[in-house]
């Protein structure tokens, strides 16, 4: 049994209404009914009540060109043809009232007529299968072969592979976005992948400030650049990626580097300087190690972000720039706030989006793909193919994924390790010899350097060998004693403070002497502190 064809379409209040010489003009609905290559058994013509006269006239012409078509007029209660909600809800009710039977009938939505809103709603309802059919698009004649009255015509099947291809292209684009952020490394760590998904969403949709935290070498700087690349890919950014490490901004030049200066505003200011904030106009400003930014610069930056304008050094004309701020830090900014070196209002401004990058030791399942990635990077750079011997690879992977391996420098450590092994590998093969040596090197480098702990900082007054001779148990005490000595006017002052409890039980209060003897054990003298 062949199926019948039913078309649903709006009355074209302009194109269908042509009166003069109408049999020599293209009218969408009449054109569709005149086709010999497409037989319509049933046509539902939708219109608003106020166009009833026109609808009757058009329907009569439809019947004339296509006597085999049953033409039915449907008045939809649309009162605002440009209002989405109004049109959609009426069309929705209408579709629901239809008794469709796709086994007997092919349905088609004619989307050439009606307001844009009507066309879009018709498309949406067809695409979502509220009407299980295809779309028909008609147009004026395109070539010599097409008759004037009939015009051109195409059927769009939303289920066709063409649509699948579109869908898979969207999918691919999405994958590409995450690929960009991950540098094409196939990572498995669930937390990291969720983080990347969130970053992708934010990077594409928002230009609010982003704060990237995480340990050194976890990839903060690289991620900032990738966000820019992603936005560029999406044509979401016009300006440049401007990057500065705040730890390098010192002294007078800090202000002018960031905010610019006016020629002659200080000695050495030979010409106007726009400053990095203005260079980032329309783009992204990446302030790495933002925790190191000085107090004045923080205050000025806060104003610049809040007001979008500021005064360059030596100028009384404000300048403007609109950029997205990405800040990076491996410090705990809250700690900096509590010790008074970072402004809490600035933190509140820059952490709309905070992303904490995990260190490599928290992503053990990603070490293997990263080893492959580093190897292929090395191969690309050196032009020589480098591979691990089987046992060598297993040994290195076992060590790398051992919870004892801290990967203190994170990707930087992994990158250097692979570079070193690849460079030393004879004939492009990394053997167990190279791996064993590398494991020793890494283990040595991860030993906690004594001076790292600032509370126990003894390096200012003792040599490393000297410190190593002191029991870890005694180090904090010595560090505390040194700290008190430094802040005291005299040795007896320091002694009074340090022995404040026990001195009360002594007959002779020789605090200074006690302190001198204590310091002498470490070859230290009060005067040197
Ligand atoms: N996701 C990643 N996968 C693999 N390698 C990465 C990744 N992110 C960064 N790297 C590499 O690791 C090294 C350090 O990255 P990056 O400079 O971005 O770290 P960082 O977090 O900014 O460090 P710091 O706090 O010291 O500034 C770079 O060589 C970079 O190419
Ligand atoms: Mg960095």
Coordinates of C-alpha atoms and ligand atoms in Angstrom, one line a residue:
X1 CA 0.0 0.0 0.0
X2 CA 1.5 3.4 -0.9
X3 CA 1.3 6.0 1.7
X4 CA -0.5 9.2 1.3
X5 CA 1.1 12.7 1.6
X6 CA -0.1 15.3 4.0
X7 CA 1.3 18.8 4.0
X8 CA 0.9 21.3 6.9
X9 CA 1.8 24.9 6.2
X10 CA 1.0 28.4 7.1
X11 CA -0.8 30.7 4.7
X12 CA 1.7 33.1 3.2
X13 CA 0.0 36.5 3.9
X14 CA 2.4 38.3 1.5
X15 CA 3.6 35.8 -1.2
X16 CA 0.4 33.8 -1.4
X17 CA -1.7 36.9 -1.6
X18 CA -0.4 38.2 -5.0
X19 CA -3.4 39.2 -7.1
X20 CA -2.3 40.8 -10.3
X21 CA -1.2 38.4 -12.9
X22 CA -1.2 35.7 -10.2
X23 CA -1.1 32.8 -12.6
X24 CA 2.3 33.9 -13.9
X25 CA 3.9 34.5 -10.5
X26 CA 5.4 32.2 -8.0
X27 CA 3.3 31.8 -4.9
X28 CA 4.7 29.3 -2.3
X29 CA 1.6 27.4 -1.4
X30 CA 0.1 27.3 -4.9
X31 CA 3.6 26.4 -6.3
X32 CA 3.8 23.4 -4.0
X33 CA 0.4 22.2 -5.0
X34 CA 1.2 22.6 -8.7
X35 CA 4.1 20.2 -8.7
X36 CA 3.8 17.1 -10.9
X37 CA 6.6 15.3 -9.1
X38 CA 5.0 15.6 -5.7
X39 CA 1.4 14.6 -5.2
X40 CA -0.4 16.0 -2.2
X41 CA -3.4 14.1 -0.9
X42 CA -4.1 16.4 2.0
X43 CA -3.1 20.0 2.7
X44 CA -3.8 21.6 6.1
X45 CA -3.6 25.4 5.6
X46 CA -3.0 27.2 8.9
X47 CA -4.0 30.9 9.3
X48 CA -5.2 33.6 11.6
X49 CA -8.9 34.4 11.6
X50 CA -8.3 37.9 10.2
X51 CA -6.9 36.4 7.0
X52 CA -10.0 34.2 6.4
X53 CA -10.8 35.9 3.1
X54 CA -7.3 35.5 1.7
X55 CA -7.3 31.9 2.9
X56 CA -10.5 31.1 1.1
X57 CA -9.1 32.7 -2.1
X58 CA -5.8 30.8 -1.9
X59 CA -7.6 27.5 -1.1
X60 CA -9.8 27.9 -4.1
X61 CA -6.7 28.3 -6.3
X62 CA -5.0 25.3 -4.6
X63 CA -8.0 23.2 -5.5
X64 CA -7.9 24.5 -9.0
X65 CA -4.3 23.6 -9.6
X66 CA -4.6 20.3 -7.7
X67 CA -8.1 18.8 -7.8
X68 CA -6.8 15.6 -6.2
X69 CA -5.7 17.4 -3.0
X70 CA -8.1 17.7 -0.1
X71 CA -7.5 21.2 1.1
X72 CA -8.6 22.0 4.7
X73 CA -8.3 25.4 6.3
X74 CA -7.4 25.6 10.0
X75 CA -7.8 28.7 12.0
X76 CA -5.3 28.9 14.8
X77 CA -6.1 31.3 17.6
X78 CA -2.7 33.0 17.3
X79 CA -3.1 36.7 18.3
X80 CA 0.6 37.7 18.3
X81 CA 2.3 36.1 15.2
X82 CA 5.7 37.4 16.3
X83 CA 5.5 36.1 19.8
X84 CA 7.2 32.8 20.4
X85 CA 5.1 31.6 23.3
X86 CA 1.9 32.4 21.6
X87 CA 2.7 30.8 18.3
X88 CA 4.4 27.7 19.8
X89 CA 1.6 26.9 22.2
X90 CA -1.1 27.2 19.5
X91 CA 0.9 25.1 17.1
X92 CA 1.7 22.6 19.8
X93 CA -2.0 22.2 20.6
X94 CA -2.8 21.9 17.0
X95 CA -0.3 19.1 16.5
X96 CA -1.6 17.3 19.6
X97 CA -5.1 17.4 18.1
X98 CA -4.0 15.7 14.9
X99 CA -4.6 12.0 14.7
X100 CA -1.4 11.1 12.9
X101 CA -0.7 7.7 11.5
X102 CA 2.8 7.5 10.1
X103 CA 2.2 3.9 8.9
X104 CA -0.3 5.3 6.4
X105 CA 0.7 8.9 5.8
X106 CA 3.9 10.8 5.1
X107 CA 3.8 14.2 6.9
X108 CA 5.5 17.3 5.7
X109 CA 5.8 20.7 7.3
X110 CA 6.0 23.5 4.7
X111 CA 8.3 26.0 6.4
X112 CA 8.6 28.7 3.7
X113 CA 5.4 30.6 4.6
X114 CA 4.4 32.3 7.8
X115 CA 6.3 34.7 10.1
X116 CA 9.9 33.7 11.1
X117 CA 8.6 32.8 14.4
X118 CA 6.0 30.5 12.9
X119 CA 8.7 28.9 10.7
X120 CA 11.0 28.3 13.7
X121 CA 8.2 26.8 15.8
X122 CA 7.2 24.5 12.9
X123 CA 10.8 23.4 12.6
X124 CA 11.1 22.8 16.4
X125 CA 8.0 20.8 16.6
X126 CA 8.9 18.7 13.6
X127 CA 12.5 18.3 14.7
X128 CA 11.3 17.1 18.2
X129 CA 9.0 14.6 16.5
X130 CA 5.8 16.2 17.7
X131 CA 5.0 15.8 14.0
X132 CA 6.7 12.7 12.8
X133 CA 7.6 14.1 9.4
X134 CA 10.0 16.0 7.1
X135 CA 10.4 19.6 6.3
X136 CA 9.6 21.1 2.9
X137 CA 11.3 24.2 1.7
X138 CA 10.1 26.0 -1.4
X139 CA 11.5 29.0 -3.3
X140 CA 11.1 31.0 -6.5
X141 CA 12.4 29.2 -9.7
X142 CA 16.1 28.9 -9.7
X143 CA 17.0 27.6 -13.1
X144 CA 15.5 27.6 -16.6
X145 CA 14.1 24.1 -16.0
X146 CA 11.9 25.3 -13.2
X147 CA 8.5 26.7 -14.1
X148 CA 7.7 30.2 -12.8
X149 CA 4.6 29.2 -11.0
X150 CA 5.9 26.0 -9.5
X151 CA 9.3 27.3 -8.3
X152 CA 11.9 25.2 -6.5
X153 CA 11.4 22.7 -3.8
X154 CA 13.4 20.5 -1.4
X155 CA 12.6 18.0 1.3
X156 CA 14.7 18.1 4.4
X157 CA 14.7 14.9 6.4
X158 CA 15.9 15.6 9.8
X159 CA 16.6 11.9 10.4
X160 CA 19.0 11.7 7.4
X161 CA 22.7 11.0 7.7
X162 CA 23.3 14.6 6.8
X163 CA 21.8 15.6 10.1
X164 CA 23.9 12.9 11.8
X165 CA 26.9 14.4 10.3
X166 CA 26.0 17.8 11.7
X167 CA 25.4 16.2 15.1
X168 CA 28.7 14.4 15.0
X169 CA 30.4 17.6 14.0
X170 CA 29.0 19.3 17.1
X171 CA 30.3 16.4 19.1
X172 CA 33.7 16.6 17.5
X173 CA 33.8 20.3 18.2
X174 CA 33.1 19.6 21.8
X175 CA 35.8 17.0 21.9
X176 CA 38.2 19.4 20.2
X177 CA 37.5 22.0 22.9
X178 CA 38.5 19.6 25.6
X179 CA 41.4 18.3 23.6
X180 CA 42.7 21.9 23.4
X181 CA 42.5 22.3 27.2
X182 CA 44.1 18.9 27.7
X183 CA 46.8 19.5 25.1
X184 CA 45.5 16.4 23.3
X185 CA 46.5 14.1 26.2
X186 CA 44.0 11.3 26.8
X187 CA 43.6 11.7 30.5
X188 CA 41.7 9.3 32.7
X189 CA 41.5 11.0 36.1
X190 CA 37.9 11.6 36.8
X191 CA 38.4 14.8 38.9
X192 CA 40.7 16.3 36.3
X193 CA 38.3 15.5 33.5
X194 CA 35.4 17.0 35.4
X195 CA 37.5 20.1 36.0
X196 CA 38.3 20.4 32.3
X197 CA 34.6 20.1 31.4
X198 CA 33.8 22.9 33.8
X199 CA 36.6 25.1 32.5
X200 CA 35.4 24.5 29.0
X201 CA 31.9 25.7 29.8
X202 CA 33.2 28.7 31.7
X203 CA 35.8 29.6 29.1
X204 CA 33.3 29.7 26.3
X205 CA 30.5 31.4 28.1
X206 CA 31.9 33.8 30.6
X207 CA 34.5 36.6 30.6
X208 CA 34.5 37.0 34.4
X209 CA 37.9 36.6 36.1
X210 CA 39.3 33.2 36.5
X211 CA 41.6 32.1 39.3
X212 CA 43.8 29.0 38.6
X213 CA 45.5 27.6 41.7
X214 CA 47.6 24.5 42.2
X215 CA 51.1 23.4 42.9
X216 CA 54.1 24.5 40.9
X217 CA 54.3 22.8 37.5
X218 CA 50.7 21.5 37.6
X219 CA 50.0 23.4 34.4
X220 CA 48.5 26.7 35.4
X221 CA 50.3 28.9 32.9
X222 CA 49.7 26.4 30.2
X223 CA 46.0 26.2 31.0
X224 CA 45.6 30.0 30.8
X225 CA 47.1 29.9 27.3
X226 CA 44.8 27.0 26.3
X227 CA 41.8 28.9 27.5
X228 CA 42.8 31.8 25.2
X229 CA 43.3 29.3 22.4
X230 CA 39.9 27.9 22.9
X231 CA 38.3 31.3 22.9
X232 CA 40.2 32.2 19.8
X233 CA 39.0 29.0 18.1
X234 CA 35.4 29.9 18.9
X235 CA 36.0 33.5 17.6
X236 CA 35.2 34.6 21.2
X237 CA 38.1 36.9 21.6
X238 CA 39.5 39.8 19.6
X239 CA 42.6 40.9 21.5
X240 CA 45.8 39.3 22.5
X241 CA 47.0 37.0 25.3
X242 CA 49.2 39.2 27.5
X243 CA 51.1 37.4 30.3
X244 CA 53.2 38.6 33.2
X245 CA 54.7 36.9 36.2
X246 CA 54.0 39.3 39.1
X247 CA 57.1 38.1 40.9
X248 CA 59.1 40.0 38.3
X249 CA 57.2 43.2 38.9
X250 CA 59.3 45.1 41.4
X251 CA 59.8 48.7 42.4
X252 CA 58.8 51.7 40.4
X253 CA 58.5 49.9 37.2
X254 CA 55.7 47.6 38.5
X255 CA 53.0 50.3 38.2
X256 CA 54.1 51.5 34.8
X257 CA 54.5 48.0 33.4
X258 CA 50.9 47.2 34.3
X259 CA 49.1 50.5 34.1
X260 CA 51.3 52.5 31.7
X261 CA 52.8 55.9 32.1
X262 CA 52.9 59.2 30.5
X263 CA 56.0 60.5 28.8
X264 CA 58.2 62.4 31.2
X265 CA 56.3 61.3 34.3
X266 CA 59.6 60.1 35.8
X267 CA 63.3 60.0 34.8
X268 CA 63.6 57.4 32.1
X269 CA 60.0 57.8 30.9
X270 CA 61.1 58.9 27.5
X271 CA 57.8 58.1 25.8
X272 CA 54.3 57.1 26.6
X273 CA 53.8 53.5 27.6
X274 CA 50.4 51.8 27.3
X275 CA 51.0 49.2 30.0
X276 CA 49.9 45.6 29.9
X277 CA 46.3 46.1 30.9
X278 CA 45.8 48.2 27.8
X279 CA 47.7 45.8 25.6
X280 CA 45.3 43.1 26.7
X281 CA 42.3 45.1 25.5
X282 CA 39.8 42.8 24.0
X283 CA 41.9 39.8 25.0
X284 CA 43.1 38.0 28.1
X285 CA 45.5 39.3 30.8
X286 CA 47.2 36.5 32.6
X287 CA 48.7 37.6 35.9
X288 CA 50.8 34.7 37.0
X289 CA 51.8 34.4 40.7
X290 CA 49.3 37.1 41.6
X291 CA 50.1 36.6 45.3
X292 CA 53.4 38.4 44.6
X293 CA 51.8 41.6 43.4
X294 CA 52.7 44.6 45.6
X295 CA 50.1 46.5 47.7
X296 CA 49.8 49.6 45.5
X297 CA 49.5 47.5 42.4
X298 CA 46.8 45.4 44.0
X299 CA 44.8 48.5 44.9
X300 CA 45.1 49.9 41.4
X301 CA 44.2 46.6 39.8
X302 CA 41.1 46.3 41.9
X303 CA 40.0 49.7 40.7
X304 CA 40.8 48.9 37.1
X305 CA 38.7 45.7 37.2
X306 CA 35.8 47.3 39.0
X307 CA 35.6 50.5 37.0
X308 CA 37.3 49.4 33.8
X309 CA 39.4 52.5 33.9
X310 CA 42.4 53.9 35.7
X311 CA 45.1 56.7 35.6
X312 CA 48.4 55.7 34.1
X313 CA 51.5 56.9 36.1
X314 CA 51.9 60.7 35.8
X315 CA 48.6 61.2 33.9
X316 CA 45.4 62.7 34.9
X317 CA 43.4 61.4 32.0
X318 CA 41.8 58.0 32.7
X319 CA 42.3 55.2 30.2
X320 CA 40.1 52.2 29.6
X321 CA 40.5 48.6 28.6
X322 CA 38.3 45.6 28.6
X323 CA 39.9 42.3 29.1
X324 CA 39.4 39.0 30.8
X325 CA 41.6 38.5 33.8
X326 CA 43.1 35.1 34.5
X327 CA 45.2 34.9 37.7
X328 CA 47.5 32.1 38.7
X329 CA 48.9 31.3 42.0
X330 CA 50.6 28.4 43.8
X331 CA 50.2 30.2 47.2
X332 CA 47.3 30.1 49.5
X333 CA 45.9 33.5 49.0
X334 CA 43.8 33.3 52.2
X335 CA 47.0 32.9 54.1
X336 CA 48.4 35.9 52.4
X337 CA 45.3 37.8 53.4
X338 CA 45.7 36.8 57.0
X339 CA 49.4 37.9 57.0
X340 CA 48.3 41.2 55.4
X341 CA 50.1 40.9 52.1
X342 CA 47.0 40.3 49.9
X343 CA 43.8 42.3 49.8
X344 CA 40.7 40.4 50.6
X345 CA 38.5 42.6 48.3
X346 CA 40.8 41.8 45.4
X347 CA 40.6 38.1 46.0
X348 CA 36.8 38.4 46.2
X349 CA 36.9 40.1 42.8
X350 CA 39.2 37.6 41.0
X351 CA 37.8 34.4 42.2
X352 CA 34.4 34.3 40.5
X353 CA 35.7 31.1 39.0
X354 CA 38.4 29.2 40.9
X355 CA 39.9 26.1 39.4
X356 CA 42.3 24.1 41.5
X357 CA 44.6 22.0 39.3
X358 CA 45.6 18.7 40.9
X359 CA 49.3 17.8 41.2
X360 CA 50.6 14.8 39.2
X361 CA 50.7 12.7 42.4
X362 CA 46.9 13.1 42.6
X363 CA 46.6 11.9 39.0
X364 CA 48.5 8.7 39.0
X365 CA 46.3 7.1 36.3
X366 CA 47.4 9.9 34.0
X367 CA 51.1 9.3 34.3
X368 CA 51.2 6.6 31.6
X369 CA 49.5 8.8 28.9
X370 CA 51.7 11.7 29.9
X371 CA 54.9 9.6 29.5
X372 CA 53.7 8.8 26.0
X373 CA 53.0 12.5 25.4
X374 CA 56.4 13.6 26.6
X375 CA 58.1 11.0 24.5
X376 CA 56.3 12.1 21.4
X377 CA 57.1 15.7 22.2
X378 CA 60.7 14.8 22.5
X379 CA 60.6 12.8 19.2
X380 CA 59.0 15.7 17.5
X381 CA 61.7 18.1 18.7
X382 CA 64.7 15.9 18.1
X383 CA 63.5 14.1 15.0
X384 CA 64.5 10.8 16.5
X385 CA 62.1 8.2 17.6
X386 CA 62.6 7.3 21.3
X387 CA 61.1 4.3 23.0
X388 CA 61.4 2.4 26.3
X389 CA 62.5 -1.2 26.5
X390 CA 59.7 -3.2 28.0
X391 CA 61.2 -3.8 31.4
X392 CA 62.6 -0.3 31.6
X393 CA 59.1 1.1 30.9
X394 CA 57.5 -1.1 33.6
X395 CA 60.1 -0.1 36.1
X396 CA 59.7 3.6 35.4
X397 CA 55.9 3.3 35.5
X398 CA 56.0 1.4 38.7
X399 CA 58.2 4.1 40.3
X400 CA 56.1 6.9 38.9
X401 CA 52.8 5.6 40.2
X402 CA 54.2 4.7 43.6
X403 CA 52.5 6.8 46.3
X404 CA 56.0 7.5 47.6
X405 CA 56.8 9.5 44.5
X406 CA 55.8 13.0 45.3
X407 CA 56.4 14.5 41.9
X408 CA 57.1 17.8 43.7
X409 CA 57.7 19.7 40.4
X410 CA 54.7 17.9 38.7
X411 CA 54.8 18.1 34.9
X412 CA 58.0 19.9 35.0
X413 CA 59.6 16.9 36.7
X414 CA 58.1 14.4 34.4
X415 CA 59.2 16.5 31.4
X416 CA 62.8 16.8 32.6
X417 CA 62.9 13.1 33.5
X418 CA 61.8 12.0 30.1
X419 CA 64.1 14.5 28.4
X420 CA 67.0 13.3 30.4
X421 CA 66.4 9.6 29.7
X422 CA 65.6 10.2 26.1
X423 CA 68.8 12.2 25.6
X424 CA 71.0 9.5 27.3
X425 CA 69.2 6.6 25.6
X426 CA 71.5 4.8 23.1
X427 CA 70.0 4.3 19.6
X428 CA 66.7 5.7 20.8
X429 CA 66.1 3.0 23.4
X430 CA 65.6 3.9 27.0
X431 CA 67.0 0.9 29.0
X432 CA 66.7 0.0 32.7
X433 CA 70.2 1.6 33.2
X434 CA 68.7 5.0 32.3
X435 CA 65.6 4.4 34.3
X436 CA 67.5 3.4 37.5
X437 CA 69.7 6.4 37.3
X438 CA 66.7 8.7 36.7
X439 CA 64.8 7.2 39.7
X440 CA 67.8 8.0 41.9
X441 CA 68.0 11.6 40.5
X442 CA 64.2 12.2 41.0
X443 CA 64.2 10.7 44.5
X444 CA 67.2 12.9 45.5
X445 CA 65.5 16.0 44.1
X446 CA 62.3 15.3 46.1
X447 CA 64.0 15.1 49.4
X448 CA 62.5 17.9 51.4
X449 CA 65.0 20.7 51.3
X450 CA 65.5 22.0 54.9
X451 CA 65.1 25.6 53.9
X452 CA 61.7 25.1 52.4
X453 CA 59.9 25.3 55.7
X454 CA 59.9 29.0 56.4
X455 CA 59.0 28.5 60.1
X456 CA 62.2 26.5 60.5
X457 CA 64.4 28.7 58.3
X458 CA 67.9 28.3 59.7
X459 CA 69.7 28.8 56.4
X460 CA 70.2 32.5 57.0
X461 CA 72.6 31.7 59.9
X462 CA 73.8 28.2 59.4
X463 CA 75.3 26.2 56.5
X464 CA 73.3 23.3 55.1
X465 CA 75.9 20.9 56.5
X466 CA 75.6 22.6 59.9
X467 CA 71.8 22.2 59.8
X468 CA 72.1 18.6 58.9
X469 CA 74.0 18.0 62.1
X470 CA 71.2 19.2 64.3
X471 CA 68.4 16.9 65.2
X472 CA 65.1 17.7 63.5
X473 CA 63.7 17.7 67.0
X474 CA 65.9 20.7 68.0
X475 CA 65.5 22.7 64.8
X476 CA 62.2 24.4 65.6
X477 CA 63.5 25.5 69.0
X478 CA 66.7 27.0 67.5
X479 CA 64.6 28.8 64.9
X480 CA 62.4 30.2 67.6
X481 CA 65.3 31.4 69.7
X482 CA 66.9 33.1 66.6
X483 CA 63.6 34.8 65.9
X484 CA 63.4 36.2 69.5
X485 CA 67.0 37.3 69.4
X486 CA 66.4 39.2 66.2
X487 CA 63.5 41.1 67.6
X488 CA 65.2 41.9 70.9
X489 CA 67.3 44.9 71.7
X490 CA 69.8 43.1 73.9
X491 CA 70.9 39.5 74.8
X492 CA 69.5 39.9 78.3
X493 CA 66.2 41.2 76.9
X494 CA 66.0 38.1 74.6
X495 CA 66.9 35.8 77.6
X496 CA 64.3 37.4 79.8
X497 CA 61.7 36.6 77.2
X498 CA 62.9 33.1 76.5
X499 CA 63.3 32.0 80.1
X500 CA 60.4 33.9 81.5
X501 CA 59.0 31.0 83.4
X502 CA 62.1 29.2 84.8
X503 CA 63.9 32.4 85.7
X504 CA 61.3 33.0 88.4
X505 CA 62.6 29.9 90.2
X506 CA 66.2 30.9 90.1
X507 CA 68.2 32.8 92.5
X508 CA 70.6 34.4 90.0
X509 CA 68.8 35.6 87.0
X510 CA 71.5 35.1 84.4
X511 CA 69.2 34.8 81.3
X512 CA 71.8 36.4 79.0
X513 CA 74.4 33.9 80.0
X514 CA 72.1 31.0 79.5
X515 CA 71.2 32.2 76.0
X516 CA 74.9 32.7 75.1
X517 CA 75.7 29.1 76.1
X518 CA 72.7 27.8 74.1
X519 CA 73.7 29.7 71.0
X520 CA 77.4 28.6 71.4
X521 CA 76.3 25.0 71.0
X522 CA 75.5 25.9 67.4
X523 CA 78.5 28.2 66.9
X524 CA 76.2 31.2 67.0
X525 CA 76.6 34.6 68.7
X526 CA 73.9 37.0 69.6
X527 CA 75.6 39.9 67.9
X528 CA 75.6 38.0 64.6
X529 CA 71.9 37.5 64.7
Ligands
LIG1 N1 48.1 19.1 31.5 C1 49.4 18.9 31.2 N2 49.8 17.8 30.8 C2 51.1 17.6 30.5 N3 52.1 18.6 30.6 C3 51.7 19.7 31.0 C4 50.3 20.0 31.4 N4 50.2 21.2 31.8 C5 51.4 21.7 31.7 N5 52.3 20.9 31.3 C6 53.8 21.1 31.1 O1 54.3 21.2 32.4 C7 55.2 22.3 32.5 C8 54.8 23.3 33.6 O2 53.5 23.9 33.2 P1 53.1 25.3 33.7 O3 54.3 26.3 33.4 O4 51.8 25.6 33.0 O5 53.0 25.1 35.3 P2 52.5 26.1 36.4 O6 51.5 25.5 37.2 O7 52.2 27.4 35.7 O8 53.8 26.2 37.3 P3 54.3 27.5 38.2 O9 53.4 27.5 39.4 O10 55.7 27.1 38.6 O11 54.2 28.7 37.4 C9 55.3 22.9 31.1 O12 56.4 22.4 30.5 C10 54.0 22.4 30.4 O13 54.3 22.2 29.1
LIG2 MG1 53.1 29.3 35.9

